Coordinates of C-alpha atoms in Angstrom, one line a residue:
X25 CA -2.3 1.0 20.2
X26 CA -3.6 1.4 23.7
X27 CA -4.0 -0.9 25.9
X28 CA -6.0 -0.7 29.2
X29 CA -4.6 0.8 32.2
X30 CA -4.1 -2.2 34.2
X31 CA -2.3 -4.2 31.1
X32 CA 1.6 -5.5 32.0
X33 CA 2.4 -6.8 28.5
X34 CA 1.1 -3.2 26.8
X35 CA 4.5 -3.5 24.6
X36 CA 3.1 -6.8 23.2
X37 CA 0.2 -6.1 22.2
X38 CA -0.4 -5.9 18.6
X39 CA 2.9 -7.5 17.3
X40 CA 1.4 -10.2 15.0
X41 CA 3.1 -12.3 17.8
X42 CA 0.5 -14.4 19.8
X43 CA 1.1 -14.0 23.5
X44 CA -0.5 -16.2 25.9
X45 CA 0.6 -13.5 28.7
X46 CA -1.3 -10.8 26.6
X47 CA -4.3 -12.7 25.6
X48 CA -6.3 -10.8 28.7
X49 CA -9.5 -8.8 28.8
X50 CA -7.0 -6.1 29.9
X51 CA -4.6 -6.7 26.6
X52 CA -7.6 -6.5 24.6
X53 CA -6.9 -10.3 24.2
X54 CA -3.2 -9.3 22.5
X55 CA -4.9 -7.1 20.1
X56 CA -6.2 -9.8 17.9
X57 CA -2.7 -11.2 17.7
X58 CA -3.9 -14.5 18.4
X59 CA -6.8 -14.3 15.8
X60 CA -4.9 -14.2 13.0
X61 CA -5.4 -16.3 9.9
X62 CA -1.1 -16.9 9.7
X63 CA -0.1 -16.1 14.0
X64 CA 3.2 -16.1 14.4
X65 CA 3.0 -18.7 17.5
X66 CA 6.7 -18.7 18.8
X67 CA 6.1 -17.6 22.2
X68 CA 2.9 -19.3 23.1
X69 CA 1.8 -22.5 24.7
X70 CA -2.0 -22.2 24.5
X71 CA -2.0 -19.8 21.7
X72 CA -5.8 -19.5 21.4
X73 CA -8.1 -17.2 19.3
X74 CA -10.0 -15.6 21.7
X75 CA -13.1 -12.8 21.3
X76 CA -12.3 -13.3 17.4
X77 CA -15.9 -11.7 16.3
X78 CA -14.2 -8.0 16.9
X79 CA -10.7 -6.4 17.1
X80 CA -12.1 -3.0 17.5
X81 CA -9.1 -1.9 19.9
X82 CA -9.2 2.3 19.9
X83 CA -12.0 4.2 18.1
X84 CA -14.0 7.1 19.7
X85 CA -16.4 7.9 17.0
X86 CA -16.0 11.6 16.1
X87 CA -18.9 14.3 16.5
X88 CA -18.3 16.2 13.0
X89 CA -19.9 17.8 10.5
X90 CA -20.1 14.8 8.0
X91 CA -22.6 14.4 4.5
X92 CA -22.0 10.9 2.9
X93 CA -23.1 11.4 -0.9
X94 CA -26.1 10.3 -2.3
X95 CA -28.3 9.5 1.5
X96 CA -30.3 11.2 4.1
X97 CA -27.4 13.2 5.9
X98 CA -26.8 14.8 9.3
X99 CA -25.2 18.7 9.5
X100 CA -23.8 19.3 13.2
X101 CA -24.1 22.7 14.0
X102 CA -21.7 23.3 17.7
X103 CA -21.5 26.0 19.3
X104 CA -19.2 26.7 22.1
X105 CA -19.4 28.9 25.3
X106 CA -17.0 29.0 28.4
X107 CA -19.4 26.6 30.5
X108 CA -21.6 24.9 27.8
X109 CA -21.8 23.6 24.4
X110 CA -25.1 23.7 22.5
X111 CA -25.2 21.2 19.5
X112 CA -28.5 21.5 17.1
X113 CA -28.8 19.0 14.4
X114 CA -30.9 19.5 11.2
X115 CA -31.9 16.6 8.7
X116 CA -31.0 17.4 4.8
X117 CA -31.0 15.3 1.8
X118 CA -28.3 15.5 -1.3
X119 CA -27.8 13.9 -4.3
X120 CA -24.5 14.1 -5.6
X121 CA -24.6 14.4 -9.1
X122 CA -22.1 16.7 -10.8
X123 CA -18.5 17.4 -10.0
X124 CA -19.2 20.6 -8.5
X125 CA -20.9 18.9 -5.7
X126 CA -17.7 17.1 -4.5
X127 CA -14.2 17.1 -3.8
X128 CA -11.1 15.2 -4.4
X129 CA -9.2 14.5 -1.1
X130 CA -5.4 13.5 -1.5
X131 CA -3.0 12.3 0.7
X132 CA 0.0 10.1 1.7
X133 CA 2.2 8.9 -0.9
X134 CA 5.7 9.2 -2.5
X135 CA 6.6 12.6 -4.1
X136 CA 10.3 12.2 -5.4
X137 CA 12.6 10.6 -7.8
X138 CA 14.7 7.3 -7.8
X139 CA 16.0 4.7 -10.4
X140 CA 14.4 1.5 -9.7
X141 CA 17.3 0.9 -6.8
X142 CA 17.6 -2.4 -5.3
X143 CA 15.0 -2.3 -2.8
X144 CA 11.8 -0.8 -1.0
X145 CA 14.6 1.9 0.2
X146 CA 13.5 3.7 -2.7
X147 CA 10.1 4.9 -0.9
X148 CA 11.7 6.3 2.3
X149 CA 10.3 9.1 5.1
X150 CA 12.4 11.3 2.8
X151 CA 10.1 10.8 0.0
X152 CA 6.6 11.3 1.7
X153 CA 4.0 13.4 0.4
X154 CA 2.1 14.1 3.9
X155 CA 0.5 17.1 2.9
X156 CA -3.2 16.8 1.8
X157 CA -4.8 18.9 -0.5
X158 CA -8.6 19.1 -1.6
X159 CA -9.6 19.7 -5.1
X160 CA -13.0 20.8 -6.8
X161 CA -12.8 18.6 -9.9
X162 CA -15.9 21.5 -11.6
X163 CA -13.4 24.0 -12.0
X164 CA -9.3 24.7 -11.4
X165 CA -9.6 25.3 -7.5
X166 CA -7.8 23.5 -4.8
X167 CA -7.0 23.8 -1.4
X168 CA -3.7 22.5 0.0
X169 CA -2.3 23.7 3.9
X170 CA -2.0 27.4 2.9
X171 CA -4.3 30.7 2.8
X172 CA -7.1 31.5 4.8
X173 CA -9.5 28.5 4.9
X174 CA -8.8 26.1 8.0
X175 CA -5.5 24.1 7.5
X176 CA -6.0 20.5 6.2
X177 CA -4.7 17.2 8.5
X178 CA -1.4 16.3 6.7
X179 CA -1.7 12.3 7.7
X180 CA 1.8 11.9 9.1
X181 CA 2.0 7.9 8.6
X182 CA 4.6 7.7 5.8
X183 CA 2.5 4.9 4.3
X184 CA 2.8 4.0 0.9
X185 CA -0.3 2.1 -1.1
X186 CA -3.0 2.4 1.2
X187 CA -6.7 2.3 1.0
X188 CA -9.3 4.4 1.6
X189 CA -12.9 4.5 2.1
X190 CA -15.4 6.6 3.0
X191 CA -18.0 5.4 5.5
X192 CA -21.3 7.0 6.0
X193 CA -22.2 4.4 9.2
X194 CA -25.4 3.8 11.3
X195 CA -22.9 2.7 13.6
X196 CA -21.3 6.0 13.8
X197 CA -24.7 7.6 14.5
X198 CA -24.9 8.8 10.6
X199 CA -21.9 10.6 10.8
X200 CA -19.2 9.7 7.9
X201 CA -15.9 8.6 8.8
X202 CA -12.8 8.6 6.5
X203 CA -10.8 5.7 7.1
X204 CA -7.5 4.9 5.5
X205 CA -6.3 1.3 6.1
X206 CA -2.7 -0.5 5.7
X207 CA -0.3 0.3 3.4
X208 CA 3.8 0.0 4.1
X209 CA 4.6 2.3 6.8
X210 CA 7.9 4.0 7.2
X211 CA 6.8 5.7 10.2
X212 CA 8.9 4.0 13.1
X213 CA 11.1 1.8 11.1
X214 CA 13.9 2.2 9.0
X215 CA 13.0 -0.4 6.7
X216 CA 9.6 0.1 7.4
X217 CA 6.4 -2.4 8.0
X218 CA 3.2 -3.3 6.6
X219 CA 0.8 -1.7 8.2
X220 CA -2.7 -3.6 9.8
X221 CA -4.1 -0.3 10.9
X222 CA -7.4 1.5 9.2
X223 CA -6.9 4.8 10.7
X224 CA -9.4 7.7 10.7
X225 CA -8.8 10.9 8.8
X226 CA -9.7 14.0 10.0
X227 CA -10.1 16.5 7.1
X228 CA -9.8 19.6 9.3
X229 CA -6.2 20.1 11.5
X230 CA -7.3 19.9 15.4
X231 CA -4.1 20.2 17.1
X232 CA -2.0 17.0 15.9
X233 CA -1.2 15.6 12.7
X234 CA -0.9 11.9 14.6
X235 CA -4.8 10.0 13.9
X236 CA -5.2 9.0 17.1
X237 CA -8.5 6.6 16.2
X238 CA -8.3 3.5 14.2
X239 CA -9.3 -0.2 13.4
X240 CA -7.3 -3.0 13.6
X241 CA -7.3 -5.5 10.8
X242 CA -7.2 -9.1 11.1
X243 CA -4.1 -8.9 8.8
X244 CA -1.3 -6.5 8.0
X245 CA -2.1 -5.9 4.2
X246 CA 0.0 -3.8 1.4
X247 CA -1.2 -3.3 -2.5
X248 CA -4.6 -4.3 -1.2
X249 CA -7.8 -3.7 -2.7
X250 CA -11.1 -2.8 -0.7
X251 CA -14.5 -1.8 -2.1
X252 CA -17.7 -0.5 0.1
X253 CA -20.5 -3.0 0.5
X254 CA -22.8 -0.8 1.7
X255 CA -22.6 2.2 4.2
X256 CA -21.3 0.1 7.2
X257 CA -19.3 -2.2 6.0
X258 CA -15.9 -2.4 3.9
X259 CA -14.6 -5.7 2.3
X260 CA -10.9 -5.9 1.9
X261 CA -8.9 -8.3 -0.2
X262 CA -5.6 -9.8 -0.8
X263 CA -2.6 -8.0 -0.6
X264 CA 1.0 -8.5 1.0
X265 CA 0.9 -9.3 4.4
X266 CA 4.8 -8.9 4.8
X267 CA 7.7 -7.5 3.0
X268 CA 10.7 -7.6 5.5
X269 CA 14.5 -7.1 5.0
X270 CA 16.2 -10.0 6.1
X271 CA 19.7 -10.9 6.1
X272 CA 20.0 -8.7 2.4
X273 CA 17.3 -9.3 0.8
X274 CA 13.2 -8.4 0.7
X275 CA 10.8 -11.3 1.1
X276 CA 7.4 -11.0 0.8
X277 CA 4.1 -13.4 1.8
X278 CA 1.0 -13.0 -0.4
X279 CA -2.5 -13.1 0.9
X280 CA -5.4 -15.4 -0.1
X281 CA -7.4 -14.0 2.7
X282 CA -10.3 -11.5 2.7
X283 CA -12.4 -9.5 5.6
X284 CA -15.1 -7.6 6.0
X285 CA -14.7 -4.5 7.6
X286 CA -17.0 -2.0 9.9
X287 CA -16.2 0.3 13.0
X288 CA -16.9 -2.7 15.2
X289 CA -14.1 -4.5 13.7
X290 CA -13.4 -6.8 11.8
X291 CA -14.3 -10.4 10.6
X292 CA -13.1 -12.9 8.2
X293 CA -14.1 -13.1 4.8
X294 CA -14.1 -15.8 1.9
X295 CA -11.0 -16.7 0.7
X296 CA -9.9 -15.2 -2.9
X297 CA -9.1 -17.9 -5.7
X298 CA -5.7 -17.9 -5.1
X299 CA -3.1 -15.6 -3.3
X300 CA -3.1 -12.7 -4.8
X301 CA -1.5 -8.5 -4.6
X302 CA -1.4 -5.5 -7.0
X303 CA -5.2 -6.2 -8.3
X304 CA -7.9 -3.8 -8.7
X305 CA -11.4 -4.8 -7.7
X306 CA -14.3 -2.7 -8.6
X307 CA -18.0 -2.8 -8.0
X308 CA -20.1 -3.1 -10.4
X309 CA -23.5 -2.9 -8.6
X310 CA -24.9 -3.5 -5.3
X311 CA -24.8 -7.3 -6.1
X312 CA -21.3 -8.0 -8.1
X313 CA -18.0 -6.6 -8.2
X314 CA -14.8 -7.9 -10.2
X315 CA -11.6 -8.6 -9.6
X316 CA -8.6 -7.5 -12.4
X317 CA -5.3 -8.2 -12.7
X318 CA -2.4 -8.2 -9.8
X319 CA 0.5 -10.3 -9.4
X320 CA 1.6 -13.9 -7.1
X321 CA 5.0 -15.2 -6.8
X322 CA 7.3 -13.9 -8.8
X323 CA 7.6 -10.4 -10.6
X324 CA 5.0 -11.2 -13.9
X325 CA 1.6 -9.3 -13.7
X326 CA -1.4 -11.1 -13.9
X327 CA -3.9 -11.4 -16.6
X328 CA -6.9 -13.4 -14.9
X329 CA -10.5 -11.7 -14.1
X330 CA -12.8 -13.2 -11.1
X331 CA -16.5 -11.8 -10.9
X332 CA -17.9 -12.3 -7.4
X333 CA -21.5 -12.5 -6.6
X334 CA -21.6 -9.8 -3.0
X335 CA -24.7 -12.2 -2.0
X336 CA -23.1 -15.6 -1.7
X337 CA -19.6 -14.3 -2.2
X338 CA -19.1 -16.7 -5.5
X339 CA -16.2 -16.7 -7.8
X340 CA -16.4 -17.1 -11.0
X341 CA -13.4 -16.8 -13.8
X342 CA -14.7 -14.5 -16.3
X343 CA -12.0 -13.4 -20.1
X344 CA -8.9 -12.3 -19.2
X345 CA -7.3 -8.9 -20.0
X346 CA -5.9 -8.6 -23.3
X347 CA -2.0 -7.4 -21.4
X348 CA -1.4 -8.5 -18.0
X349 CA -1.0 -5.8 -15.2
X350 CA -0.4 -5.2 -11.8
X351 CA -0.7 -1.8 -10.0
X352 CA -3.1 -0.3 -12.4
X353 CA -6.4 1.7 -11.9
X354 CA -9.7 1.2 -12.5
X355 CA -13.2 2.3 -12.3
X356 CA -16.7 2.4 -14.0
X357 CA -17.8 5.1 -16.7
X358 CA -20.9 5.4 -19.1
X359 CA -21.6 6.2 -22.3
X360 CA -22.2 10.4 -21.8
X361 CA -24.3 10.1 -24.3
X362 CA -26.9 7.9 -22.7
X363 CA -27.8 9.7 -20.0
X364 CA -28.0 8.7 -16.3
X365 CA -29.3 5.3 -17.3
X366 CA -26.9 4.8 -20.1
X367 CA -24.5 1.5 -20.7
X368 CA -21.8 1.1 -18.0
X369 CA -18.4 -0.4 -18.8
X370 CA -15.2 -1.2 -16.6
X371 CA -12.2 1.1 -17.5
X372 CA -8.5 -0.8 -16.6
X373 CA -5.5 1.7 -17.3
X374 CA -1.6 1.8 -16.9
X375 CA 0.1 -0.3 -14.6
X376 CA 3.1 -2.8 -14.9
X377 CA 3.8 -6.2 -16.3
X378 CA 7.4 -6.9 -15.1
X379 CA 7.0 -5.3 -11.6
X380 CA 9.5 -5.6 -8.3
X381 CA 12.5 -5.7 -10.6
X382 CA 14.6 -3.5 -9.1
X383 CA 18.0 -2.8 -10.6
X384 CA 16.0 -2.9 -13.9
X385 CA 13.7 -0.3 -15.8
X386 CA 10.1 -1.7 -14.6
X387 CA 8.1 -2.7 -17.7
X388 CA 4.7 -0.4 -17.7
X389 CA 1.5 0.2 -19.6
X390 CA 0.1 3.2 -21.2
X391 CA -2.7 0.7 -22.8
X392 CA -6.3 1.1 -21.7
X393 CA -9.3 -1.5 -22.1
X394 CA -13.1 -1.7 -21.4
X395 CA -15.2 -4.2 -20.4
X396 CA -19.1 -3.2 -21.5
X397 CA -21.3 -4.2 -18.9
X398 CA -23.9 -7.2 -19.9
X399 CA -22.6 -6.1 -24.0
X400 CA -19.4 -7.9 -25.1
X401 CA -18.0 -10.1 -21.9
X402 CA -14.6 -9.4 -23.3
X403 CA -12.3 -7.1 -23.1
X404 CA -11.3 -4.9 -25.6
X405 CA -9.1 -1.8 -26.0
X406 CA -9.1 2.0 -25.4
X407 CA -7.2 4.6 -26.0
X408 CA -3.6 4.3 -24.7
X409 CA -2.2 7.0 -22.2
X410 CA 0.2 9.9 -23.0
X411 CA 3.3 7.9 -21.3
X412 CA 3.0 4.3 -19.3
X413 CA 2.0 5.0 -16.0
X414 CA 1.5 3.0 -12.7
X415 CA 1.0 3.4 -9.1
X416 CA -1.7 6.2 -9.8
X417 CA -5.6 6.0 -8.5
X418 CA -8.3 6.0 -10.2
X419 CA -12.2 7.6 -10.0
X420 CA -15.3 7.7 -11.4
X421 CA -17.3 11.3 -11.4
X422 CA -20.6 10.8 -9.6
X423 CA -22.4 10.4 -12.6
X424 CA -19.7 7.9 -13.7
X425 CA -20.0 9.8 -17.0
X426 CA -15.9 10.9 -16.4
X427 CA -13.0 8.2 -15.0
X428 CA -10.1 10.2 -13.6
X429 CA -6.7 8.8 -14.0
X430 CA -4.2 10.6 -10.5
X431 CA -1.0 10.9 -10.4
X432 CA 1.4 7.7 -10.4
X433 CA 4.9 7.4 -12.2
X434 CA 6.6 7.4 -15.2
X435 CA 9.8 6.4 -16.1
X436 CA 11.9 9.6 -17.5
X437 CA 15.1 9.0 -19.0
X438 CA 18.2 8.9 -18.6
X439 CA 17.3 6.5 -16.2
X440 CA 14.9 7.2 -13.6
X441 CA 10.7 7.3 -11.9
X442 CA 9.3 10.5 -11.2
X443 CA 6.1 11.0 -9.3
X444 CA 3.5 12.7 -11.3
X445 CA 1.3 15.8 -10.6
X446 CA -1.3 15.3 -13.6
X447 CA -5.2 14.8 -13.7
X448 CA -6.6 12.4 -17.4
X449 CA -10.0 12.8 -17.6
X450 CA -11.8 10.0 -20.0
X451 CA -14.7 9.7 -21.5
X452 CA -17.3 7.7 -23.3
X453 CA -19.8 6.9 -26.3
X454 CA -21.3 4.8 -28.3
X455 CA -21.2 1.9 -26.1
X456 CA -24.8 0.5 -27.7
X457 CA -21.6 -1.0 -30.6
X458 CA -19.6 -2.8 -27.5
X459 CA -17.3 -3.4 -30.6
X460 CA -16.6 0.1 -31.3
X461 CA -16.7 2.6 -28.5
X462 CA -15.5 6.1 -29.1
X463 CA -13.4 7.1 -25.8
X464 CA -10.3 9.5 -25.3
X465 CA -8.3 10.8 -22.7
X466 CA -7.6 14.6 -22.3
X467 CA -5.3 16.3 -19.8
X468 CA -8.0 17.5 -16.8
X469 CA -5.4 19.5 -14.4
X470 CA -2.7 18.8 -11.7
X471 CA -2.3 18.9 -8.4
X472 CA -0.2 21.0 -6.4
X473 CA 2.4 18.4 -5.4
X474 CA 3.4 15.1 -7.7
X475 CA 2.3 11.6 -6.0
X476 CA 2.5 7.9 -6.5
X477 CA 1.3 5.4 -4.8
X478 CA -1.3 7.6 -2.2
X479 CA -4.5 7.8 -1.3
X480 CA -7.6 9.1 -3.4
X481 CA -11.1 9.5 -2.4
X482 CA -13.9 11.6 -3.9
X483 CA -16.3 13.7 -0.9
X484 CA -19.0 15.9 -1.3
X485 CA -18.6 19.7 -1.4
X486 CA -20.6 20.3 1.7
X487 CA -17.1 19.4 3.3
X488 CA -15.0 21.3 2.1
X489 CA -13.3 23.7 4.9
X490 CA -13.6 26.5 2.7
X491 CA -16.9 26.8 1.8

C-alpha cells in the first residue's frame, strides 16, 4: 500500500488494526481499517468508520490494448517517438462465440506434492506456480514465458485460492482490467496471510513481476467466491477472513459478509444465509445466480443450495446436492444439441467432503451432478470423473456448449496429493428429458505445468501477445 507523502503512521496503514492516529485524509483514513465489518479495535479510542463509501487506496487505470468479450470494444494503437507519443483509437465490435476466439489465462497456484501434513505449511513459497501461461482451448497451442512472443507477467504473490475476474469498465474508460483478489498469501510471511488485496494483472511483462495497482477489499477473504454483475461491478462472497498460526495450531473465522466490488472500491453487500467458505456461486442470468455447496465450522462439506435474486438480492433455499462438497467447480453448459438457445443446466464436479483434515487422507469426489434450468429443480447425477479431484477451476466455452474441468489434485498413493496438469472437457444432450441427460467427460489437453488451487479466467483471442 501507499500511503501519501505527508502520512507518519504509513506502517499502519492497512493492518486490519483500526488506528485513530492513521484515520487521516493523509492515511487514506487507515486504509479502510476502520471500516471493517469485524475491526480489530485494540488500539483505538474513537475507532470510527470514516469515508466508508470507497477504499480505493492505489489504482492508476492502465492505457492497454484491452477487448472485453461479447461488447463494443476499444483497440489502442501507441506509438512511440523520442519526444512524443501518438495514440489513435479505432471502435470494433466482437462477439465471442467459439473457442478459437479466446484464451485461457493461468496463474498462481500450488504445483508440488505433499501428504496431507499437519498444516497450511503444506502450500509454501516453495510450492508456487508463478508462471502464467495462455492457452487457445480451439486447438493444442499455448504460450507459457518462453519463445519468441512477448514474455507473460508471472504474478509473483504466492497466493493460493484466489479470484479472478475480468472487468470490461466504463470506469476504466472501456478498457478491460484483469483483477485477481485475495487468496492466502505466502508472499511476506512465513506462515503466510489472507490476503484483502484485488490486484491487477498485467498479461504482458513491463519490467516487474510485482502488480503494483490494486483494490482494497473491505475484508481479507480466502476460498471466496465472486461472480460479475455486470461490466463494472464484481460481487464477492463469503470466504475465510483469517487463518493464523497461533500458539500450535491454525484457527480460522468464517465470513457471513458480502461486497460489491468496482474500481472505485468497494461497498458492503447483503449478508449470506449463514457464514459460509469453499462454495461455488454461479450466475445463471443477468437476474439470478446460485450458491452450491462449501463448508462452516468444522471439517464436513456442505450440502445446502441458496438461489439469490441479483435485483433485490433475495435468498431463497432451493434442493440440496445429492453429496456434500466443498472446494469443487462449477459452471453452466447447454444441451449442444439445441443450439445457441438450447436448455441450460448447472454442472457441480469433484471437490471434498471431509476437508482440512490434515494428518488424514482428505475424503474427495469424482461425482458430477446437473441442475436443468427451469426443467427438474433437483439435482441429479452426471458422469463421475476419471479420479476424485478438488481444488481445480472450472469454465464454461463461450457458447456454454463445453464446461472445462482445470487442474486441481488428486490423491496418489502410497500416500500423498499431487497437483494436476490435465484439461476434462464435458458435454451435453438431451436436456428436453431433465431425467435423462446424455453427458460425458473426455480428456481435452494439459497444461504445461500441474496446478491446484490457482487462478483461471477465459479472454478473448484479440489478446493474446502472440497474435
Amino acid at each position: 500500500m501507499e500511503a501519501d507523502e505527508t502520512c507518519k503512521f504509513e506502517q499502519n496503514v492497512g493492518d486490519g488494526i483500526c488506528d485513530d492516529l492513521a484515520n487521516t485524509e493523509e492515511c487514506f483514513y487507515d486504509g479502510g481499517d476502520c471500516c471493517l465489518k469485524n475491526k480489530l479495535t485494540m488500539v483505538c479510542r474513537e475507532c470510527r468508520c470514516i469515508n466508508s463509501s470507497t477504499t480505493t487506496l492505489k489504482f492508476t487505470f492502465p492505457q492497454t490494448t484491452t477487448v472485453p468479450i461479447t461488447t463494443t470494444t476499444t483497440t489502442t494503437t501507441t506509438i512511440t517517438t523520442s519526444t512524443t507519443t501518438i495514440t489513435t483509437t479505432t471502435k470494433t465490435t466482437i462477439n465471442v462465440t467459439t473457442l478459437s476466439e479466446t484464451r485461457l489465462l493461468v496463474t498462481s497456484g500450488y504445483q508440488g506434492k505433499h501428504t496431507g501434513g499437519t498444516d497450511l505449511l503444506i502450500y509454501s513459497s516453495t510450492s508456487a506456480a508463478t508462471m502464467s501461461e495462455l492457452l487457445d482451448l480451439g486447438n493444442s497451442k499455448y504460450h507459457k514465458n518462453t519463445g519468441s512472443c512477448p514474455e507473460l507477467h508471472s504474478f509473483t504473490r504466492i497466493n493460493y485460492a484466489s479470484t479472478s475476474f475480468w472487468l470490461s469498465s466504463s470506469d476504466n474508460g472501456g478498457n478491460g482490467v484483469i483483477l485477481v483478489c485475495g487468496g492466502f498469501d505466502f508472499t511476506d510471511t512465513t506462515y503466510g496471510e489472507v490476503s484483502r488485496h484485488c490486484y491487477e494483472y498485467k498479461l504482458v511483462k513491463d519490467g516487474t513481476d510485482e502488480p503494483d495497482n490494486y483494490i482494497l477489499m473491505k475484508e481479507r477473504r480466502f476460498y471466496h467466491a465472486g461472480i460479475p454483475l455486470d461490466n463494472d461491478k464484481i460481487w464477492i462472497t463469503g470466504g475465510l477472513t483469517d487463518y493464523s498460526y497461533v500458539e500450535g495450531q491454525w484457527n480460522k473465522t468464517l465470513a457471513r459478509s458480502t461486497e460489491i466490488l468496482s474500481l472505485k472500491g468497494s461497498d458492503w453487500g447483503p449478508d449470506l444465509p449463514q457464514p459460509l467458505f469453499g462454495h461455488c456461486l454461479v450466475k445463471i442470468d443477468n437476474a439470478k445466480a446460485m450458491i452450491i455447496g462449501g463448508q462452516e465450522e468444522g471439517d464436513q462439506a456442505l450440502s445446502k443450495t441458496w438461489e439469490i435474486g441479483l435485483v433485490d438480492f433475495d435468498f431463497q433455499e432451493k434442493d440440496e446436492l445429492l453429496e456434500a462438497r466443498s472446494n469443487h467447480a462449477c459452471g453452466l453448459i447447454k444441451d449442444s444439441n439445441a443450439g445457441s438457445s438450447g436448455i441450460s443446466a448447472i454442472v457441480v464436479t469433484g471437490g471434498c467432503y471431509l476437508c482440512f483434515s490434515y494428518g488424514t487422507k482428505y475424503k474427495d469426489r469424482s461425482s458430477s451432478e446437473l441442475w436443468i434450468i427451469d426443467g427438474s429443480d433437483s439435482w441429479i447425477f452426471g458422469p463421475d470423473l476419471p479420479e476424485r479431484i478438488f481444488g481445480s477451476r472450472g469454465l464454461s466455452s463461450p457458447d456454454r456448449t463445453s464446461f472445462f474441468l482445470i487442474g486441481g489434485e488428486v490423491w496418489r498413493e502410497p500416500g500423498q496429493y499431487e497437483a494436476l496438469d490435465s484439461i476434462f472437457k464435458m458435454t451435453c444432450h438431451n436436456f428436453a428429458n431433465p431425467g435423462n441427460p446424455d453427458c460425458a467427460w473426455n480428456d481435452f489437453r494439459a497444461m504445461s505445468s500441474k496446478r491446484a488451487e490457482f487462478v483461471a479466467l477465459i479472454i478473448p483471442a484479440s489478446l493474446d501477445p502472440c497474435l
